[in-house]
Structure formats: structure tokens, C-alpha cells
One Martini backbone bead per residue (centre of mass of N, CA, C, O) as a GRO file, in nm:
protein
  265
    1MET     BB    1  -4.744  -1.608 -11.445
    2GLN     BB    2  -4.668  -1.409 -11.185
    3TYR     BB    3  -4.798  -1.216 -10.952
    4LYS     BB    4  -4.871  -0.970 -10.694
    5GLY     BB    5  -5.113  -0.798 -10.488
    6VAL     BB    6  -5.360  -0.559 -10.398
    7LEU     BB    7  -5.642  -0.521 -10.388
    8LYS     BB    8  -5.865  -0.337 -10.634
    9LYS     BB    9  -5.992  -0.145 -10.812
   10MET     BB   10  -6.058  -0.176 -11.131
   11LYS     BB   11  -5.897   0.016 -11.419
   12THR     BB   12  -6.107   0.169 -11.662
   13GLU     BB   13  -6.164   0.223 -11.985
   14PHE     BB   14  -6.340   0.378 -12.284
   15SER     BB   15  -6.484   0.255 -12.548
   16ASP     BB   16  -6.612  -0.014 -12.776
   17THR     BB   17  -6.452  -0.179 -12.528
   18ILE     BB   18  -6.360  -0.224 -12.209
   19SER     BB   19  -6.088  -0.167 -12.055
   20TYR     BB   20  -5.866  -0.378 -11.844
   21TYR     BB   21  -5.709  -0.313 -11.470
   22LEU     BB   22  -5.495  -0.478 -11.286
   23GLU     BB   23  -5.301  -0.419 -10.987
   24MET     BB   24  -5.002  -0.463 -10.919
   25GLU     BB   25  -4.706  -0.429 -10.755
   26ASN     BB   26  -4.524  -0.399 -11.095
   27ASP     BB   27  -4.849  -0.424 -11.260
   28PHE     BB   28  -5.020  -0.445 -11.542
   29LEU     BB   29  -5.356  -0.647 -11.631
   30ASN     BB   30  -5.485  -0.690 -11.894
   31LEU     BB   31  -5.788  -0.863 -11.923
   32ASN     BB   32  -5.828  -0.871 -12.235
   33GLN     BB   33  -5.564  -1.076 -12.299
   34LEU     BB   34  -5.703  -1.298 -12.065
   35LEU     BB   35  -5.881  -1.430 -12.260
   36ASP     BB   36  -5.882  -1.769 -12.216
   37ARG     BB   37  -5.729  -1.838 -12.000
   38THR     BB   38  -5.570  -1.942 -11.647
   39ILE     BB   39  -5.647  -1.857 -11.363
   40GLU     BB   40  -5.458  -1.834 -10.986
   41LEU     BB   41  -5.610  -1.751 -10.697
   42GLN     BB   42  -5.476  -1.609 -10.377
   43PHE     BB   43  -5.455  -1.622 -10.048
   44GLU     BB   44  -5.261  -1.425  -9.803
   45SER     BB   45  -5.386  -1.132  -9.713
   46TYR     BB   46  -5.401  -0.857  -9.599
   47GLN     BB   47  -5.431  -0.444  -9.612
   48CYS     BB   48  -5.512  -0.161  -9.549
   49MET     BB   49  -5.669   0.122  -9.756
   50CYS     BB   50  -5.564   0.326  -9.506
   51CYS     BB   51  -5.316   0.170  -9.258
   52SER     BB   52  -5.155  -0.073  -9.448
   53LYS     BB   53  -5.210  -0.279  -9.196
   54GLN     BB   54  -5.259  -0.618  -9.098
   55LYS     BB   55  -5.558  -0.627  -9.115
   56LYS     BB   56  -5.881  -0.742  -9.080
   57ILE     BB   57  -6.128  -0.675  -9.322
   58PHE     BB   58  -6.450  -0.504  -9.317
   59ARG     BB   59  -6.521  -0.235  -9.540
   60GLN     BB   60  -6.402  -0.138  -9.805
   61GLY     BB   61  -6.104  -0.158  -9.736
   62PHE     BB   62  -6.127  -0.152  -9.441
   63CYS     BB   63  -6.075  -0.135  -9.140
   64TYR     BB   64  -6.239  -0.110  -8.839
   65GLU     BB   65  -6.062   0.171  -8.771
   66CYS     BB   66  -6.147   0.316  -9.028
   67PHE     BB   67  -6.418   0.249  -9.105
   68TYR     BB   68  -6.520   0.454  -8.820
   69GLU     BB   69  -6.285   0.746  -8.868
   70GLN     BB   70  -6.270   0.801  -9.145
   71ALA     BB   71  -6.373   0.994  -9.413
   72GLN     BB   72  -6.383   0.754  -9.666
   73ALA     BB   73  -6.663   0.588  -9.493
   74GLY     BB   74  -6.885   0.778  -9.417
   75ASP     BB   75  -7.228   0.744  -9.508
   76TRP     BB   76  -7.199   1.017  -9.728
   77ILE     BB   77  -7.146   0.813  -9.916
   78MET     BB   78  -7.385   0.584  -9.919
   79LYS     BB   79  -7.505   0.903  -9.817
   80PRO     BB   80  -7.566   1.184  -9.986
   81GLU     BB   81  -7.807   1.316  -9.785
   82LEU     BB   82  -7.557   1.342  -9.550
   83SER     BB   83  -7.454   1.607  -9.661
   84LYS     BB   84  -7.267   1.881  -9.485
   85ALA     BB   85  -7.057   2.116  -9.587
   86HIS     BB   86  -7.236   2.334  -9.704
   87LEU     BB   87  -7.281   2.395  -9.390
   88GLY     BB   88  -6.994   2.336  -9.243
   89ILE     BB   89  -6.980   2.079  -9.167
   90GLU     BB   90  -6.857   1.857  -8.990
   91ASP     BB   91  -6.832   1.499  -8.964
   92ARG     BB   92  -6.433   1.352  -8.972
   93ASP     BB   93  -6.339   1.601  -9.222
   94LEU     BB   94  -6.391   1.909  -9.377
   95THR     BB   95  -6.186   1.889  -9.618
   96TYR     BB   96  -6.264   1.690  -9.727
   97GLU     BB   97  -6.541   1.680  -9.761
   98LYS     BB   98  -6.545   1.909  -9.922
   99ALA     BB   99  -6.362   1.829 -10.181
  100VAL     BB  100  -6.610   1.616 -10.247
  101GLN     BB  101  -6.899   1.767 -10.219
  102LEU     BB  102  -6.815   2.053 -10.367
  103GLN     BB  103  -6.894   1.954 -10.620
  104PRO     BB  104  -6.972   1.817 -10.924
  105HIS     BB  105  -7.282   1.628 -10.976
  106ILE     BB  106  -7.456   1.330 -11.092
  107VAL     BB  107  -7.770   1.228 -11.178
  108TYR     BB  108  -7.862   0.858 -11.313
  109LEU     BB  109  -7.938   0.684 -11.538
  110ALA     BB  110  -7.954   0.327 -11.511
  111LEU     BB  111  -7.901  -0.004 -11.733
  112SER     BB  112  -7.845  -0.340 -11.600
  113SER     BB  113  -8.103  -0.457 -11.532
  114GLU     BB  114  -8.249  -0.206 -11.500
  115ILE     BB  115  -8.403   0.065 -11.375
  116LYS     BB  116  -8.135   0.312 -11.239
  117VAL     BB  117  -8.041   0.517 -10.964
  118GLY     BB  118  -7.779   0.781 -10.898
  119VAL     BB  119  -7.479   0.878 -10.813
  120THR     BB  120  -7.219   1.099 -10.911
  121ARG     BB  121  -6.907   1.243 -11.007
  122LYS     BB  122  -6.809   1.395 -11.258
  123THR     BB  123  -6.503   1.279 -11.277
  124GLN     BB  124  -6.737   0.981 -11.280
  125VAL     BB  125  -6.726   0.967 -11.577
  126PRO     BB  126  -6.817   0.652 -11.666
  127THR     BB  127  -6.690   0.466 -11.430
  128ARG     BB  128  -6.985   0.411 -11.261
  129TRP     BB  129  -7.110   0.252 -11.489
  130ILE     BB  130  -6.907   0.058 -11.514
  131ASP     BB  131  -6.877  -0.073 -11.240
  132GLN     BB  132  -7.192  -0.190 -11.251
  133GLY     BB  133  -7.271  -0.275 -11.563
  134ALA     BB  134  -7.392  -0.074 -11.729
  135SER     BB  135  -7.573  -0.057 -12.079
  136LYS     BB  136  -7.636   0.205 -11.996
  137ALA     BB  137  -7.671   0.620 -11.973
  138LEU     BB  138  -7.820   0.888 -11.780
  139ALA     BB  139  -7.796   1.215 -11.740
  140ILE     BB  140  -8.045   1.429 -11.544
  141LEU     BB  141  -7.800   1.604 -11.297
  142GLU     BB  142  -7.656   1.891 -11.237
  143VAL     BB  143  -7.480   1.925 -10.946
  144PRO     BB  144  -7.274   2.132 -10.681
  145ASN     BB  145  -7.296   1.919 -10.502
  146ARG     BB  146  -7.420   1.637 -10.322
  147TYR     BB  147  -7.672   1.693 -10.163
  148LEU     BB  148  -7.851   1.742 -10.410
  149ALA     BB  149  -7.811   1.467 -10.526
  150GLY     BB  150  -7.919   1.320 -10.323
  151ILE     BB  151  -8.242   1.396 -10.279
  152ALA     BB  152  -8.282   1.339 -10.573
  153GLU     BB  153  -8.231   1.033 -10.491
  154VAL     BB  154  -8.528   0.992 -10.312
  155ALA     BB  155  -8.697   1.076 -10.455
  156LEU     BB  156  -8.694   0.868 -10.662
  157LYS     BB  157  -8.718   0.569 -10.527
  158ASP     BB  158  -8.936   0.570 -10.542
  159PHE     BB  159  -9.037   0.493 -10.879
  160VAL     BB  160  -8.689   0.400 -10.908
  161THR     BB  161  -8.436   0.157 -10.859
  162ASP     BB  162  -8.112   0.195 -10.693
  163LYS     BB  163  -8.048  -0.135 -10.774
  164THR     BB  164  -7.862  -0.371 -10.849
  165SER     BB  165  -7.901  -0.686 -11.005
  166TRP     BB  166  -7.624  -0.868 -11.048
  167GLN     BB  167  -7.708  -1.166 -11.146
  168LYS     BB  168  -7.827  -1.061 -11.411
  169MET     BB  169  -7.610  -0.875 -11.493
  170LEU     BB  170  -7.408  -1.104 -11.538
  171LYS     BB  171  -7.641  -1.246 -11.745
  172ASN     BB  172  -7.768  -1.004 -11.892
  173VAL     BB  173  -8.029  -0.951 -11.780
  174VAL     BB  174  -8.216  -0.654 -11.944
  175THR     BB  175  -8.442  -0.467 -11.883
  176ALA     BB  176  -8.605  -0.278 -12.125
  177GLY     BB  177  -8.542   0.134 -12.164
  178ASP     BB  178  -8.628   0.437 -12.164
  179LEU     BB  179  -8.358   0.683 -12.054
  180GLN     BB  180  -8.542   0.978 -12.173
  181GLU     BB  181  -8.809   0.911 -12.099
  182LYS     BB  182  -8.809   0.832 -11.787
  183ARG     BB  183  -8.688   1.138 -11.674
  184ASN     BB  184  -8.885   1.260 -11.776
  185GLU     BB  185  -9.119   1.112 -11.600
  186LEU     BB  186  -8.949   1.236 -11.331
  187LYS     BB  187  -8.967   1.482 -11.278
  188ALA     BB  188  -9.234   1.558 -11.111
  189HIS     BB  189  -9.037   1.433 -10.820
  190LEU     BB  190  -8.858   1.664 -10.787
  191PRO     BB  191  -8.733   1.834 -10.663
  192GLU     BB  192  -8.706   2.196 -10.661
  193GLU     BB  193  -8.393   2.265 -10.610
  194VAL     BB  194  -8.327   2.123 -10.862
  195LEU     BB  195  -8.406   2.199 -11.134
  196PRO     BB  196  -8.243   2.349 -11.289
  197TYR     BB  197  -8.055   2.102 -11.347
  198PHE     BB  198  -8.228   1.995 -11.549
  199LEU     BB  199  -8.142   1.780 -11.869
  200GLU     BB  200  -8.346   1.800 -12.101
  201ASP     BB  201  -8.153   1.788 -12.337
  202ASN     BB  202  -7.974   1.518 -12.314
  203SER     BB  203  -7.899   1.269 -12.594
  204ASP     BB  204  -7.648   1.131 -12.395
  205VAL     BB  205  -7.623   0.794 -12.459
  206TYR     BB  206  -7.468   0.554 -12.311
  207ASP     BB  207  -7.295   0.277 -12.443
  208LEU     BB  208  -7.147  -0.061 -12.254
  209ASN     BB  209  -6.889  -0.250 -12.332
  210TYR     BB  210  -6.781  -0.612 -12.251
  211PRO     BB  211  -6.584  -0.826 -12.202
  212VAL     BB  212  -6.730  -1.084 -12.326
  213LEU     BB  213  -6.775  -1.435 -12.400
  214GLN     BB  214  -6.925  -1.581 -12.154
  215TYR     BB  215  -7.230  -1.592 -11.980
  216PRO     BB  216  -7.381  -1.716 -11.714
  217GLU     BB  217  -7.625  -1.935 -11.582
  218LYS     BB  218  -7.489  -1.989 -11.325
  219ILE     BB  219  -7.373  -1.825 -10.998
  220LYS     BB  220  -7.114  -1.811 -10.831
  221SER     BB  221  -6.921  -1.723 -10.565
  222LEU     BB  222  -6.623  -1.587 -10.438
  223ASN     BB  223  -6.458  -1.712 -10.148
  224LEU     BB  224  -6.094  -1.594 -10.076
  225VAL     BB  225  -6.092  -1.725  -9.783
  226LYS     BB  226  -6.249  -1.992  -9.796
  227ALA     BB  227  -6.069  -2.099 -10.046
  228HIS     BB  228  -5.787  -1.941 -10.090
  229SER     BB  229  -5.877  -2.101 -10.397
  230TYR     BB  230  -5.853  -2.040 -10.758
  231GLN     BB  231  -5.957  -2.190 -11.081
  232GLY     BB  232  -6.012  -2.052 -11.392
  233VAL     BB  233  -6.149  -1.966 -11.675
  234LEU     BB  234  -6.183  -1.636 -11.853
  235LYS     BB  235  -6.436  -1.494 -12.028
  236GLY     BB  236  -6.513  -1.206 -11.805
  237VAL     BB  237  -6.585  -0.849 -11.796
  238LYS     BB  238  -6.801  -0.698 -11.572
  239GLY     BB  239  -6.789  -0.406 -11.357
  240GLN     BB  240  -6.635  -0.588 -11.083
  241TYR     BB  241  -6.576  -0.901 -11.262
  242LEU     BB  242  -6.478  -1.220 -11.274
  243LEU     BB  243  -6.526  -1.469 -11.532
  244PHE     BB  244  -6.623  -1.815 -11.516
  245GLU     BB  245  -6.683  -2.069 -11.706
  246ASP     BB  246  -6.831  -2.222 -11.490
  247GLY     BB  247  -6.971  -1.965 -11.289
  248THR     BB  248  -6.768  -1.773 -11.148
  249VAL     BB  249  -6.769  -1.522 -10.943
  250PHE     BB  250  -6.540  -1.161 -10.892
  251ASN     BB  251  -6.484  -0.941 -10.671
  252ILE     BB  252  -6.319  -0.682 -10.637
  253ARG     BB  253  -6.426  -0.464 -10.480
  254ASN     BB  254  -6.544  -0.647 -10.235
  255ASN     BB  255  -6.170  -0.729 -10.195
  256GLU     BB  256  -6.038  -0.486 -10.097
  257GLY     BB  257  -5.714  -0.552  -9.892
  258LEU     BB  258  -5.646  -0.845 -10.035
  259VAL     BB  259  -5.365  -1.054 -10.058
  260VAL     BB  260  -5.221  -1.170 -10.383
  261SER     BB  261  -5.178  -1.472 -10.607
  262LEU     BB  262  -5.125  -1.454 -10.941
  263GLN     BB  263  -5.184  -1.691 -11.231
  264VAL     BB  264  -5.076  -1.732 -11.551
  265SER     BB  265  -5.174  -1.973 -11.830
   0.00000   0.00000   0.00000
């Protein structure tokens, strides 16, 4: 079976074992069903996720021009504390920024490699946690806009990391931690303006289980543009990574905008 398409972030479905779907031109591939099958990937060209032109991808699936011009790639995406839509101040496109920033956001603790803090729109729960490869996650604040979530995250970054060690996450090397205990410990470090939104009684810890038959002991990250092609036996999917039998891992999210052909045998 051969498929072709532009790589996009894998879609996921939360269940006892998370289901993963890869969108190709005319198909959705259920990757859970492809475990233990041989996958061949081949780089064909680029297609910007914004303007759809066949231009080299710069970052986050965008070509250079779109990355620096489009609202979808504004600095507030990665740094929510820079959000200004609640003040009526435009960054690149106020209509878009209001639509995204002025909606409920969750500040959370997740256990991926170790306990980390993060921010996501409420509509992205639990998708955001799945994309990060978290094994457990807990919402600790629900705020009405992205700015408040951002300043809470900044305050907590002095006491808990906001990064995931992707190598440890993919090896399933996870430092044990109690998310509810850590939440209660961190409350004292939150800015005053977000304290009314603190979810003190939330005990809904998400347990996330991934379709992985074999975790890699040593990791080799695949650069498909340089390698041009790769073939391996798929052993698992975690976060936005494909895990292969030989220890090769491929980050779908980091390769959005690549046009690839994919063959399953």
C-alpha cells in the first residue's frame, strides 16, 4: 500500500490506548494497526501549511514569509504571557488573536520525563498532553484568557520545568511524581490575579497509555530531508513521534509541511 501527502500533526483519539491517525491525500491511516509493519518514508518536496506554496519550510510548517507575517505564528503562541488581545491590542491580526486568546485556557502539570508545567486551550484537553507524550496530567488552573495562563506559567517555571526531555519521554524513562501534591505546593507561587481560578479540588488525573510495543534504548532522530528516504519496522507511537525497531524516531509535528510518500508492507 502506497500513500502520498503533506505531513500534518497526527490526529489522536483518547481511549484506554490512544489511537493515532495520519492524514494523507485521500486516506486516514490508523497507525495503531500498522505496528510491526514495515514503513518506508520518502521525502518528495515542501508545501507551506499556510500559503500552500511549494516553498521550503522554515518553522512550524510555515515558509519563512508566513512564519514572520501570519497571526498563526505570532510570538504569543509559544509565549502566552505576550498575549494582548484582552487589552484590544493587535499583534498581527486582532480578530484571529481574539478568537484564540480570549477563550478558556488550562494551566496544567504533566508527567512526561518529569513533572512540567504547561498551557493549553481548554478545547485541546487532553490532545495537548497526548502530543507531549505525557503519561499523566492534571489541570491546576482554568482561566478566561491566554494572558492569565501565560503569567501563571511564567511564575511557576522558577519551581518546575516547562520543558520535556524528549529523549527520556521516548525511552519511557519517567521520574515518579505526585501531581496533586505538586499542585498544592505550587499554589503559593501563583500571581494573585490567577488565584480565583485555582482548581484546588480537582482530582481528575488523566492516565495516558500509548500504542508502543517496544521502547528504544538508544535514539536516532530521523532527518528525512537529509536522508531522503527511510525504511523500518514501526514499533510504537508516542507524543508526535513514530518509534522504529532500530531505535530511529521520527517527529511528525516537527516535519509538518513536508510532502512525503509512505509505503506499508
